[in-house]
Amino acid sequence: QVRLVESGGGSVETGGSLRLSCAYSGYTFMSISMGWFRQAPGKEREGVAAIDSDGSTYYSDSIKGRFTVSLDTAKTTLFLQMNSLKPEDTAMYYCAAEYKAMTSIQALGVMEPSLFSNWGQGTQVTVSS
């Protein structure tokens, strides 16, 4: 059974940095795409970054150049390094995993929540101005 557990959220000031972690279990990282979504109050869930087993990545325009997604397969942990944080980055951040989701992401050009069926419980990120 797939299990995803996020950590690393918190409160920072504008311009600060945070690193989110997602410990995964229940599968090996082959043909699995993993990613990060975020959802602010009153807004739809937004896909921000994804990584595939072949190393290919996806970043949304809203975070490109500021966030970096990476994977430590030895420690079975997904990371999201977030730099130059802005108040608009404030949201609950969720880790997600799905078999070959990157193929669909690349075809659509967007990271839709419907492409993923395995989710963590979320970790809150708050950026103050």
PDB file of C-alpha atoms in Angstrom:
ATOM      1  CA  GLN A   1       0.000   0.000   0.000  1.00  0.00           C
ATOM      2  CA  VAL A   2       1.375   3.387  -1.031  1.00  0.00           C
ATOM      3  CA  ARG A   3       2.048   5.746   1.872  1.00  0.00           C
ATOM      4  CA  LEU A   4       3.199   9.345   1.570  1.00  0.00           C
ATOM      5  CA  VAL A   5       4.113  11.494   4.574  1.00  0.00           C
ATOM      6  CA  GLU A   6       5.059  15.156   4.151  1.00  0.00           C
ATOM      7  CA  SER A   7       7.098  17.274   6.537  1.00  0.00           C
ATOM      8  CA  GLY A   8       9.097  20.485   6.568  1.00  0.00           C
ATOM      9  CA  GLY A   9       6.390  23.104   6.334  1.00  0.00           C
ATOM     10  CA  GLY A  10       6.415  26.202   8.483  1.00  0.00           C
ATOM     11  CA  SER A  11       6.298  29.982   8.568  1.00  0.00           C
ATOM     12  CA  VAL A  12       8.900  32.198   6.910  1.00  0.00           C
ATOM     13  CA  GLU A  13       9.220  35.783   5.793  1.00  0.00           C
ATOM     14  CA  THR A  14       9.205  36.905   2.183  1.00  0.00           C
ATOM     15  CA  GLY A  15      12.453  35.912   0.488  1.00  0.00           C
ATOM     16  CA  GLY A  16      13.055  33.015   2.842  1.00  0.00           C
ATOM     17  CA  SER A  17      13.531  29.330   2.074  1.00  0.00           C
ATOM     18  CA  LEU A  18      12.016  26.034   3.134  1.00  0.00           C
ATOM     19  CA  ARG A  19      12.616  22.432   2.145  1.00  0.00           C
ATOM     20  CA  LEU A  20       9.680  20.072   2.111  1.00  0.00           C
ATOM     21  CA  SER A  21      10.159  16.324   2.417  1.00  0.00           C
ATOM     22  CA  CYS A  22       7.877  13.450   1.467  1.00  0.00           C
ATOM     23  CA  ALA A  23       8.753  10.012   2.771  1.00  0.00           C
ATOM     24  CA  TYR A  24       7.238   7.320   0.592  1.00  0.00           C
ATOM     25  CA  SER A  25       6.733   3.600   1.040  1.00  0.00           C
ATOM     26  CA  GLY A  26       4.783   0.782  -0.536  1.00  0.00           C
ATOM     27  CA  TYR A  27       6.428   0.933  -3.983  1.00  0.00           C
ATOM     28  CA  THR A  28       9.781   1.239  -5.696  1.00  0.00           C
ATOM     29  CA  PHE A  29      10.544   4.298  -7.775  1.00  0.00           C
ATOM     30  CA  MET A  30      10.300   2.740 -11.218  1.00  0.00           C
ATOM     31  CA  SER A  31       7.781   4.137 -13.723  1.00  0.00           C
ATOM     32  CA  ILE A  32       6.346   6.171 -10.854  1.00  0.00           C
ATOM     33  CA  SER A  33       5.954   9.913 -11.147  1.00  0.00           C
ATOM     34  CA  MET A  34       5.968  11.940  -7.959  1.00  0.00           C
ATOM     35  CA  GLY A  35       5.094  15.542  -7.429  1.00  0.00           C
ATOM     36  CA  TRP A  36       4.039  18.428  -5.256  1.00  0.00           C
ATOM     37  CA  PHE A  37       0.714  20.209  -5.310  1.00  0.00           C
ATOM     38  CA  ARG A  38      -0.470  23.143  -3.269  1.00  0.00           C
ATOM     39  CA  GLN A  39      -3.853  24.497  -2.313  1.00  0.00           C
ATOM     40  CA  ALA A  40      -4.549  27.898  -0.832  1.00  0.00           C
ATOM     41  CA  PRO A  41      -7.849  28.638   0.957  1.00  0.00           C
ATOM     42  CA  GLY A  42     -10.638  29.156  -1.562  1.00  0.00           C
ATOM     43  CA  LYS A  43      -8.487  28.118  -4.505  1.00  0.00           C
ATOM     44  CA  GLU A  44      -8.147  24.975  -6.571  1.00  0.00           C
ATOM     45  CA  ARG A  45      -5.325  22.535  -5.994  1.00  0.00           C
ATOM     46  CA  GLU A  46      -2.355  23.495  -8.195  1.00  0.00           C
ATOM     47  CA  GLY A  47       0.411  21.222  -9.427  1.00  0.00           C
ATOM     48  CA  VAL A  48       3.778  22.919  -8.958  1.00  0.00           C
ATOM     49  CA  ALA A  49       6.535  20.353  -9.567  1.00  0.00           C
ATOM     50  CA  ALA A  50       6.962  16.729 -10.570  1.00  0.00           C
ATOM     51  CA  ILE A  51       9.769  14.268 -11.189  1.00  0.00           C
ATOM     52  CA  ASP A  52       9.860  10.968 -12.994  1.00  0.00           C
ATOM     53  CA  SER A  53      11.997   7.848 -12.600  1.00  0.00           C
ATOM     54  CA  ASP A  54      14.038   8.848 -15.668  1.00  0.00           C
ATOM     55  CA  GLY A  55      14.879  12.189 -14.082  1.00  0.00           C
ATOM     56  CA  SER A  56      12.563  14.333 -16.175  1.00  0.00           C
ATOM     57  CA  THR A  57      10.921  17.178 -14.315  1.00  0.00           C
ATOM     58  CA  TYR A  58       7.993  19.540 -14.623  1.00  0.00           C
ATOM     59  CA  TYR A  59       7.619  22.974 -13.018  1.00  0.00           C
ATOM     60  CA  SER A  60       4.669  25.307 -13.134  1.00  0.00           C
ATOM     61  CA  ASP A  61       5.348  28.826 -14.358  1.00  0.00           C
ATOM     62  CA  SER A  62       4.425  30.245 -10.966  1.00  0.00           C
ATOM     63  CA  ILE A  63       7.425  28.665  -9.232  1.00  0.00           C
ATOM     64  CA  LYS A  64       9.898  28.065 -12.045  1.00  0.00           C
ATOM     65  CA  GLY A  65      13.390  29.234 -11.131  1.00  0.00           C
ATOM     66  CA  ARG A  66      12.583  29.354  -7.401  1.00  0.00           C
ATOM     67  CA  PHE A  67      11.627  25.767  -6.511  1.00  0.00           C
ATOM     68  CA  THR A  68      13.576  22.568  -7.184  1.00  0.00           C
ATOM     69  CA  VAL A  69      12.171  19.044  -6.976  1.00  0.00           C
ATOM     70  CA  SER A  70      14.513  16.148  -6.252  1.00  0.00           C
ATOM     71  CA  LEU A  71      14.474  12.562  -5.124  1.00  0.00           C
ATOM     72  CA  ASP A  72      16.663  10.472  -2.851  1.00  0.00           C
ATOM     73  CA  THR A  73      15.824   6.918  -3.837  1.00  0.00           C
ATOM     74  CA  ALA A  74      18.145   5.472  -1.193  1.00  0.00           C
ATOM     75  CA  LYS A  75      16.191   7.271   1.519  1.00  0.00           C
ATOM     76  CA  THR A  76      12.910   6.970  -0.370  1.00  0.00           C
ATOM     77  CA  THR A  77      12.255  10.646   0.088  1.00  0.00           C
ATOM     78  CA  LEU A  78      10.991  13.318  -2.303  1.00  0.00           C
ATOM     79  CA  PHE A  79      12.079  16.906  -1.691  1.00  0.00           C
ATOM     80  CA  LEU A  80      10.922  20.357  -2.710  1.00  0.00           C
ATOM     81  CA  GLN A  81      13.475  23.099  -2.136  1.00  0.00           C
ATOM     82  CA  MET A  82      11.655  26.419  -2.082  1.00  0.00           C
ATOM     83  CA  ASN A  83      13.679  29.620  -2.353  1.00  0.00           C
ATOM     84  CA  SER A  84      12.721  33.281  -2.707  1.00  0.00           C
ATOM     85  CA  LEU A  85       9.355  32.561  -1.149  1.00  0.00           C
ATOM     86  CA  LYS A  86       6.503  35.005  -1.680  1.00  0.00           C
ATOM     87  CA  PRO A  87       3.253  35.534   0.240  1.00  0.00           C
ATOM     88  CA  GLU A  88       1.376  34.001  -2.711  1.00  0.00           C
ATOM     89  CA  ASP A  89       3.228  30.735  -2.053  1.00  0.00           C
ATOM     90  CA  THR A  90       1.239  30.370   1.161  1.00  0.00           C
ATOM     91  CA  ALA A  91      -0.743  27.129   0.910  1.00  0.00           C
ATOM     92  CA  MET A  92      -1.077  23.565   2.075  1.00  0.00           C
ATOM     93  CA  TYR A  93       1.469  21.520   0.142  1.00  0.00           C
ATOM     94  CA  TYR A  94       0.722  17.923  -0.795  1.00  0.00           C
ATOM     95  CA  CYS A  95       2.931  15.126  -2.052  1.00  0.00           C
ATOM     96  CA  ALA A  96       1.441  12.809  -4.697  1.00  0.00           C
ATOM     97  CA  ALA A  97       2.459   9.721  -6.650  1.00  0.00           C
ATOM     98  CA  GLU A  98       1.110   7.909  -9.679  1.00  0.00           C
ATOM     99  CA  TYR A  99       2.254   5.330 -12.228  1.00  0.00           C
ATOM    100  CA  LYS A 100       3.605   7.111 -15.341  1.00  0.00           C
ATOM    101  CA  ALA A 101       1.805  10.384 -14.596  1.00  0.00           C
ATOM    102  CA  MET A 102       4.619  12.373 -16.226  1.00  0.00           C
ATOM    103  CA  THR A 103       3.580  11.062 -19.653  1.00  0.00           C
ATOM    104  CA  SER A 104       0.188  12.726 -19.212  1.00  0.00           C
ATOM    105  CA  ILE A 105       1.709  15.872 -17.697  1.00  0.00           C
ATOM    106  CA  GLN A 106       3.969  16.297 -20.713  1.00  0.00           C
ATOM    107  CA  ALA A 107       1.088  15.677 -23.124  1.00  0.00           C
ATOM    108  CA  LEU A 108      -1.242  18.149 -21.382  1.00  0.00           C
ATOM    109  CA  GLY A 109       1.416  20.698 -20.488  1.00  0.00           C
ATOM    110  CA  VAL A 110      -0.073  20.985 -17.010  1.00  0.00           C
ATOM    111  CA  MET A 111       0.011  18.973 -13.797  1.00  0.00           C
ATOM    112  CA  GLU A 112      -3.614  18.138 -13.057  1.00  0.00           C
ATOM    113  CA  PRO A 113      -4.607  16.685  -9.651  1.00  0.00           C
ATOM    114  CA  SER A 114      -6.771  14.108 -11.444  1.00  0.00           C
ATOM    115  CA  LEU A 115      -3.611  12.471 -12.818  1.00  0.00           C
ATOM    116  CA  PHE A 116      -2.607  11.317  -9.310  1.00  0.00           C
ATOM    117  CA  SER A 117      -4.388   8.863  -7.044  1.00  0.00           C
ATOM    118  CA  ASN A 118      -1.960   8.617  -4.117  1.00  0.00           C
ATOM    119  CA  TRP A 119      -1.737  11.571  -1.738  1.00  0.00           C
ATOM    120  CA  GLY A 120      -0.115  12.590   1.504  1.00  0.00           C
ATOM    121  CA  GLN A 121      -1.869  14.481   4.283  1.00  0.00           C
ATOM    122  CA  GLY A 122      -0.239  17.833   3.505  1.00  0.00           C
ATOM    123  CA  THR A 123       2.089  20.283   5.235  1.00  0.00           C
ATOM    124  CA  GLN A 124       1.346  23.983   5.697  1.00  0.00           C
ATOM    125  CA  VAL A 125       3.605  26.701   4.302  1.00  0.00           C
ATOM    126  CA  THR A 126       2.987  30.301   5.358  1.00  0.00           C
ATOM    127  CA  VAL A 127       4.955  33.217   3.940  1.00  0.00           C
ATOM    128  CA  SER A 128       4.530  36.586   5.627  1.00  0.00           C
ATOM    129  CA  SER A 129       5.161  39.916   3.962  1.00  0.00           C
TER     130      SER A 129
END
